[in-house]
GROMACS .gro file of C-alpha atoms in nm:
model
  319
    1MET     CA    1  -0.008   0.003   0.005
    2SER     CA    2   0.146   0.343  -0.114
    3ILE     CA    3   0.162   0.634   0.155
    4LEU     CA    4  -0.093   0.827  -0.048
    5SER     CA    5  -0.359   0.543  -0.034
    6PHE     CA    6  -0.288   0.493   0.319
    7VAL     CA    7  -0.365   0.853   0.395
    8LYS     CA    8  -0.673   0.843   0.169
    9LYS     CA    9  -0.793   0.548   0.355
   10TRP     CA   10  -0.727   0.671   0.699
   11THR     CA   11  -0.747   1.034   0.664
   12LEU     CA   12  -0.925   1.112   1.004
   13PRO     CA   13  -0.661   0.921   1.233
   14VAL     CA   14  -0.404   1.083   0.990
   15ALA     CA   15  -0.526   1.439   1.068
   16ILE     CA   16  -0.547   1.377   1.434
   17CYS     CA   17  -0.185   1.236   1.437
   18ILE     CA   18  -0.058   1.518   1.252
   19GLY     CA   19  -0.225   1.766   1.487
   20THR     CA   20  -0.076   1.608   1.788
   21VAL     CA   21   0.273   1.553   1.624
   22PHE     CA   22   0.307   1.907   1.522
   23TYR     CA   23   0.182   2.033   1.840
   24LEU     CA   24   0.450   1.844   2.042
   25LEU     CA   25   0.694   1.962   1.797
   26PHE     CA   26   0.650   2.306   1.785
   27SER     CA   27   0.590   2.334   2.177
   28SER     CA   28   0.894   2.100   2.300
   29VAL     CA   29   1.157   2.192   2.039
   30GLU     CA   30   1.329   2.504   2.141
   31ILE     CA   31   1.396   2.623   1.785
   32LEU     CA   32   1.072   2.571   1.664
   33GLN     CA   33   0.896   2.743   1.947
   34PRO     CA   34   0.909   3.093   1.818
   35VAL     CA   35   0.740   2.968   1.478
   36GLY     CA   36   0.496   2.758   1.687
   37ASP     CA   37   0.389   3.065   1.890
   38ALA     CA   38   0.347   3.282   1.576
   39ILE     CA   39   0.129   3.020   1.371
   40GLY     CA   40  -0.078   2.883   1.634
   41PRO     CA   41  -0.310   3.152   1.710
   42ILE     CA   42  -0.330   3.227   1.321
   43LEU     CA   43  -0.443   2.886   1.270
   44ALA     CA   44  -0.700   2.885   1.549
   45ASP     CA   45  -0.832   3.203   1.413
   46SER     CA   46  -0.870   3.080   1.075
   47LEU     CA   47  -1.116   2.794   1.187
   48PRO     CA   48  -1.444   2.986   1.137
   49TYR     CA   49  -1.343   3.088   0.806
   50GLY     CA   50  -1.241   2.733   0.679
   51MET     CA   51  -1.562   2.579   0.849
   52PHE     CA   52  -1.775   2.843   0.648
   53LEU     CA   53  -1.596   2.736   0.312
   54ILE     CA   54  -1.653   2.367   0.397
   55LEU     CA   55  -2.012   2.404   0.477
   56TYR     CA   56  -2.051   2.625   0.189
   57VAL     CA   57  -1.911   2.367  -0.046
   58THR     CA   58  -2.127   2.108   0.092
   59PHE     CA   59  -2.432   2.276   0.126
   60CYS     CA   60  -2.440   2.360  -0.236
   61LYS     CA   61  -2.555   1.996  -0.297
   62ILE     CA   62  -2.877   2.050  -0.097
   63LYS     CA   63  -3.220   2.087  -0.257
   64VAL     CA   64  -3.473   2.317  -0.074
   65SER     CA   65  -3.750   2.073  -0.115
   66GLU     CA   66  -3.549   1.823   0.091
   67MET     CA   67  -3.499   2.043   0.412
   68LYS     CA   68  -3.789   1.986   0.637
   69PRO     CA   69  -3.839   1.872   0.975
   70ARG     CA   70  -3.878   1.500   1.030
   71PRO     CA   71  -4.001   1.289   1.305
   72TRP     CA   72  -3.652   1.154   1.431
   73HIS     CA   73  -3.561   1.498   1.484
   74LEU     CA   74  -3.786   1.515   1.760
   75TRP     CA   75  -3.704   1.206   1.925
   76LEU     CA   76  -3.330   1.277   1.891
   77GLN     CA   77  -3.393   1.626   2.090
   78VAL     CA   78  -3.593   1.438   2.348
   79SER     CA   79  -3.353   1.170   2.410
   80ARG     CA   80  -3.061   1.422   2.444
   81VAL     CA   81  -3.256   1.644   2.714
   82VAL     CA   82  -3.343   1.334   2.903
   83ILE     CA   83  -2.992   1.238   2.922
   84ALA     CA   84  -2.880   1.576   3.011
   85LEU     CA   85  -3.119   1.588   3.279
   86LEU     CA   86  -2.997   1.246   3.431
   87LEU     CA   87  -2.640   1.357   3.419
   88VAL     CA   88  -2.769   1.698   3.601
   89TRP     CA   89  -2.928   1.468   3.866
   90ALA     CA   90  -2.616   1.253   3.902
   91ILE     CA   91  -2.380   1.577   3.924
   92VAL     CA   92  -2.608   1.732   4.199
   93SER     CA   93  -2.646   1.409   4.417
   94VAL     CA   94  -2.310   1.282   4.398
   95GLY     CA   95  -2.073   1.396   4.695
   96SER     CA   96  -1.718   1.353   4.584
   97ALA     CA   97  -1.567   1.667   4.392
   98SER     CA   98  -1.380   1.446   4.168
   99VAL     CA   99  -1.657   1.225   4.053
  100LYS     CA  100  -1.867   1.569   3.985
  101LEU     CA  101  -1.572   1.719   3.798
  102VAL     CA  102  -1.590   1.400   3.552
  103LEU     CA  103  -1.947   1.406   3.516
  104GLU     CA  104  -1.939   1.753   3.431
  105GLY     CA  105  -1.701   1.686   3.142
  106ALA     CA  106  -1.972   1.412   3.012
  107PHE     CA  107  -2.256   1.652   3.087
  108VAL     CA  108  -2.128   1.917   2.854
  109CYS     CA  109  -2.059   1.669   2.598
  110VAL     CA  110  -2.419   1.583   2.585
  111VAL     CA  111  -2.552   1.913   2.609
  112CYS     CA  112  -2.338   2.090   2.354
  113PRO     CA  113  -2.488   2.133   1.998
  114THR     CA  114  -2.433   1.895   1.692
  115ALA     CA  115  -2.126   2.000   1.499
  116ALA     CA  116  -2.183   2.197   1.173
  117ALA     CA  117  -1.940   1.968   1.021
  118ALA     CA  118  -2.139   1.661   1.102
  119ALA     CA  119  -2.281   1.718   0.727
  120VAL     CA  120  -1.957   1.659   0.576
  121VAL     CA  121  -1.914   1.325   0.722
  122THR     CA  122  -2.273   1.242   0.669
  123GLU     CA  123  -2.244   1.329   0.308
  124LYS     CA  124  -1.931   1.081   0.286
  125LEU     CA  125  -2.137   0.799   0.467
  126GLY     CA  126  -2.426   0.819   0.232
  127GLY     CA  127  -2.667   0.984   0.459
  128SER     CA  128  -2.898   1.304   0.392
  129ILE     CA  129  -2.716   1.640   0.421
  130ALA     CA  130  -3.014   1.829   0.404
  131SER     CA  131  -3.207   1.638   0.680
  132LEU     CA  132  -2.899   1.671   0.901
  133THR     CA  133  -2.865   2.046   0.831
  134VAL     CA  134  -3.224   2.097   0.947
  135PHE     CA  135  -3.161   1.879   1.273
  136THR     CA  136  -2.837   2.096   1.332
  137ILE     CA  137  -3.028   2.434   1.313
  138ILE     CA  138  -3.307   2.276   1.542
  139ASP     CA  139  -3.053   2.128   1.782
  140ASN     CA  140  -2.875   2.464   1.831
  141LEU     CA  141  -3.196   2.633   1.897
  142VAL     CA  142  -3.278   2.401   2.170
  143THR     CA  143  -2.914   2.429   2.313
  144SER     CA  144  -2.974   2.809   2.337
  145LEU     CA  145  -3.271   2.744   2.555
  146ILE     CA  146  -3.149   2.443   2.766
  147ILE     CA  147  -2.802   2.584   2.856
  148PRO     CA  148  -2.928   2.889   3.071
  149LEU     CA  149  -3.174   2.656   3.238
  150LEU     CA  150  -2.934   2.339   3.329
  151PHE     CA  151  -2.587   2.493   3.367
  152PRO     CA  152  -2.703   2.697   3.713
  153LEU     CA  153  -2.822   2.361   3.837
  154VAL     CA  154  -2.479   2.198   3.764
  155GLU     CA  155  -2.261   2.478   3.910
  156LYS     CA  156  -2.445   2.688   4.164
  157GLU     CA  157  -2.206   2.998   4.131
  158ALA     CA  158  -2.290   2.986   3.727
  159HIS     CA  159  -2.502   3.307   3.677
  160ILE     CA  160  -2.590   3.282   3.331
  161PRO     CA  161  -2.809   3.579   3.165
  162PHE     CA  162  -3.084   3.367   2.996
  163LEU     CA  163  -3.121   3.605   2.696
  164ALA     CA  164  -2.756   3.692   2.644
  165THR     CA  165  -2.644   3.325   2.645
  166SER     CA  166  -2.931   3.232   2.407
  167LEU     CA  167  -2.797   3.499   2.172
  168LEU     CA  168  -2.472   3.401   2.177
  169VAL     CA  169  -2.534   3.059   2.077
  170LEU     CA  170  -2.782   3.177   1.804
  171ARG     CA  171  -2.486   3.406   1.681
  172ASN     CA  172  -2.250   3.113   1.649
  173VAL     CA  173  -2.502   2.905   1.447
  174ALA     CA  174  -2.598   3.224   1.225
  175SER     CA  175  -2.236   3.277   1.147
  176VAL     CA  176  -2.125   2.914   1.118
  177LEU     CA  177  -2.428   2.750   0.979
  178VAL     CA  178  -2.697   2.945   0.834
  179ALA     CA  179  -2.474   3.213   0.648
  180PRO     CA  180  -2.311   2.937   0.418
  181LEU     CA  181  -2.644   2.729   0.383
  182VAL     CA  182  -2.811   3.086   0.257
  183LEU     CA  183  -2.504   3.160   0.043
  184ALA     CA  184  -2.535   2.808  -0.115
  185LEU     CA  185  -2.895   2.810  -0.184
  186LEU     CA  186  -2.855   3.155  -0.350
  187THR     CA  187  -2.574   2.998  -0.559
  188ARG     CA  188  -2.813   2.708  -0.661
  189LYS     CA  189  -3.084   2.980  -0.763
  190LEU     CA  190  -2.884   3.272  -0.919
  191ALA     CA  191  -2.585   3.086  -1.047
  192PRO     CA  192  -2.663   2.739  -1.134
  193ARG     CA  193  -2.356   2.681  -1.349
  194LEU     CA  194  -2.113   2.769  -1.062
  195ASN     CA  195  -2.328   2.547  -0.829
  196GLU     CA  196  -2.310   2.249  -1.075
  197ARG     CA  197  -1.915   2.288  -1.086
  198ILE     CA  198  -1.885   2.309  -0.697
  199CYS     CA  199  -2.115   2.006  -0.699
  200ARG     CA  200  -1.867   1.804  -0.912
  201THR     CA  201  -1.575   1.867  -0.661
  202ARG     CA  202  -1.541   1.571  -0.466
  203ASN     CA  203  -1.386   1.513  -0.126
  204PHE     CA  204  -1.301   1.915  -0.114
  205GLY     CA  205  -1.512   1.990   0.201
  206PHE     CA  206  -1.384   1.621   0.381
  207TYR     CA  207  -1.037   1.713   0.331
  208MET     CA  208  -1.072   2.073   0.432
  209TRP     CA  209  -1.255   1.952   0.711
  210CYS     CA  210  -0.962   1.711   0.802
  211PHE     CA  211  -0.725   2.009   0.805
  212ASN     CA  212  -0.926   2.181   1.053
  213LEU     CA  213  -0.951   1.857   1.265
  214ALA     CA  214  -0.572   1.876   1.289
  215VAL     CA  215  -0.580   2.226   1.426
  216VAL     CA  216  -0.848   2.113   1.672
  217THR     CA  217  -0.650   1.841   1.782
  218GLY     CA  218  -0.342   2.025   1.850
  219LEU     CA  219  -0.545   2.266   2.063
  220THR     CA  220  -0.692   1.982   2.232
  221VAL     CA  221  -0.355   1.828   2.326
  222HIS     CA  222  -0.245   2.146   2.457
  223ASN     CA  223  -0.529   2.136   2.701
  224ILE     CA  224  -0.478   1.804   2.817
  225ILE     CA  225  -0.126   1.850   2.858
  226TYR     CA  226  -0.161   2.181   3.057
  227SER     CA  227  -0.442   2.058   3.272
  228SER     CA  228  -0.385   2.041   3.645
  229VAL     CA  229  -0.599   1.711   3.660
  230THR     CA  230  -0.390   1.374   3.692
  231GLY     CA  231  -0.394   1.009   3.776
  232ILE     CA  232  -0.723   0.827   3.805
  233VAL     CA  233  -0.963   1.164   3.764
  234LEU     CA  234  -0.753   1.246   3.444
  235ALA     CA  235  -0.798   0.894   3.297
  236ALA     CA  236  -1.180   0.918   3.394
  237LEU     CA  237  -1.188   1.268   3.216
  238LEU     CA  238  -1.057   1.083   2.908
  239GLY     CA  239  -1.236   0.755   2.908
  240LEU     CA  240  -1.587   0.844   3.003
  241PRO     CA  241  -1.626   1.061   2.684
  242LEU     CA  242  -1.582   0.741   2.476
  243VAL     CA  243  -1.866   0.580   2.667
  244VAL     CA  244  -2.085   0.909   2.605
  245ALA     CA  245  -1.963   0.894   2.225
  246VAL     CA  246  -2.077   0.525   2.168
  247VAL     CA  247  -2.404   0.570   2.352
  248LEU     CA  248  -2.484   0.890   2.147
  249PHE     CA  249  -2.392   0.758   1.798
  250SER     CA  250  -2.593   0.418   1.858
  251LEU     CA  251  -2.900   0.584   2.027
  252GLY     CA  252  -2.921   0.835   1.716
  253LYS     CA  253  -2.860   0.536   1.496
  254SER     CA  254  -3.159   0.361   1.663
  255LEU     CA  255  -3.387   0.623   1.660
  256GLY     CA  256  -3.334   0.733   1.308
  257ARG     CA  257  -3.345   0.382   1.176
  258PRO     CA  258  -3.719   0.344   1.158
  259TYR     CA  259  -3.742   0.643   0.924
  260GLY     CA  260  -3.452   0.530   0.709
  261GLU     CA  261  -3.191   0.788   0.863
  262ASN     CA  262  -2.966   0.575   1.082
  263ILE     CA  263  -2.654   0.732   0.933
  264SER     CA  264  -2.790   1.104   0.968
  265GLY     CA  265  -2.913   1.008   1.311
  266GLY     CA  266  -2.594   0.873   1.441
  267GLN     CA  267  -2.390   1.178   1.330
  268ALA     CA  268  -2.675   1.393   1.454
  269LEU     CA  269  -2.664   1.284   1.812
  270GLY     CA  270  -2.298   1.179   1.830
  271GLN     CA  271  -2.099   1.401   1.624
  272LYS     CA  272  -2.074   1.714   1.856
  273ASN     CA  273  -1.938   2.082   1.830
  274THR     CA  274  -1.665   2.029   2.115
  275VAL     CA  275  -1.510   2.376   2.034
  276VAL     CA  276  -1.835   2.540   2.170
  277ALA     CA  277  -1.838   2.257   2.440
  278ILE     CA  278  -1.517   2.338   2.583
  279TRP     CA  279  -1.592   2.710   2.565
  280LEU     CA  280  -1.897   2.660   2.765
  281THR     CA  281  -1.711   2.447   3.020
  282VAL     CA  282  -1.424   2.700   3.070
  283THR     CA  283  -1.691   2.994   3.105
  284PHE     CA  284  -1.958   2.870   3.301
  285LEU     CA  285  -1.842   2.537   3.478
  286ASN     CA  286  -1.548   2.403   3.631
  287PRO     CA  287  -1.253   2.467   3.379
  288LEU     CA  288  -1.088   2.155   3.467
  289ALA     CA  289  -1.381   1.946   3.324
  290ALA     CA  290  -1.274   2.105   2.970
  291VAL     CA  291  -1.053   1.790   2.923
  292GLY     CA  292  -1.366   1.571   2.899
  293PRO     CA  293  -1.510   1.749   2.558
  294GLY     CA  294  -1.150   1.777   2.464
  295ALA     CA  295  -1.119   1.403   2.454
  296TYR     CA  296  -1.446   1.372   2.283
  297VAL     CA  297  -1.300   1.539   1.971
  298ILE     CA  298  -1.062   1.228   1.950
  299TRP     CA  299  -1.304   0.955   2.022
  300GLN     CA  300  -1.594   1.093   1.782
  301ASN     CA  301  -1.347   1.115   1.503
  302MET     CA  302  -1.205   0.776   1.580
  303ILE     CA  303  -1.559   0.650   1.557
  304ASN     CA  304  -1.606   0.836   1.245
  305SER     CA  305  -1.285   0.685   1.093
  306TRP     CA  306  -1.394   0.339   1.173
  307GLN     CA  307  -1.726   0.411   1.005
  308LEU     CA  308  -1.560   0.567   0.679
  309TRP     CA  309  -1.328   0.269   0.669
  310TYR     CA  310  -1.614   0.007   0.705
  311LYS     CA  311  -1.802   0.198   0.425
  312GLU     CA  312  -1.511   0.195   0.176
  313LYS     CA  313  -1.452  -0.181   0.246
  314TYR     CA  314  -1.789  -0.330   0.250
  315GLY     CA  315  -1.996  -0.055   0.081
  316THR     CA  316  -2.250  -0.002   0.368
  317VAL     CA  317  -2.237   0.141   0.713
  318LYS     CA  318  -2.346  -0.158   0.954
  319TRP     CA  319  -2.368   0.000   1.259
   0.00000   0.00000   0.00000
């Protein structure tokens, strides 16, 4: 197997490894540290622009007629809220500060919205981009409502203005999700030839997203290395998100399957906007719990890697 074919086959793990290696290289090798300090913030600031381009290319393939709410959208929202409430109950009930910290990391993974980039992987797996996009918009709207309601229960000192927090989440979804969607729909309507050319570009959005993944992985490794949590608590913060990821992907697929949307359902419930999750944790909860959603970045993309490998090898998504 050539290096090129290996990279194509294992794109997501390669992106994760590149992000990890580059971060360790530019942060630990003295001669490279100034370069890392210079390009790190630039790469981090470029993420929203890269995501805009990725989603614009992906959304150009959506037909307006396909964009409508589905019954499974409701069931996924109900299940997400129920799981979040169970975790809130567990956090409030537990006496150990360490256990509470670990549960907070799991809670924020569940309550944070679906990643806008979930549409990219959904397309590669053969799911419905339009259905997933509608769910993502609904998911962000629901998130803007439940965060101000649930976070004060988790962290008693978290004074979260309802309207301000809701508008902040809505601004995020408008800039990262709605804007490229509207631009893509306008392109389809006003510039059909350009839209057709964009639709013929294969895997562009996927590989652009992999670049973003490498950058996010580097930031995640930084957060884990510089976390003051050690030992069993760190292992639990790293390990519990794997359990959460498997549960969310499995539940999403199960709820979507009766409607022929097991792929879209799995990605909708399982692939999370961990950048928002980390920000929410650092801002409103115990900042040490941010290791949890940081680890979720790795686990959700390892699951996506396995699904893509299985799809390429067997032509279907079994799980």
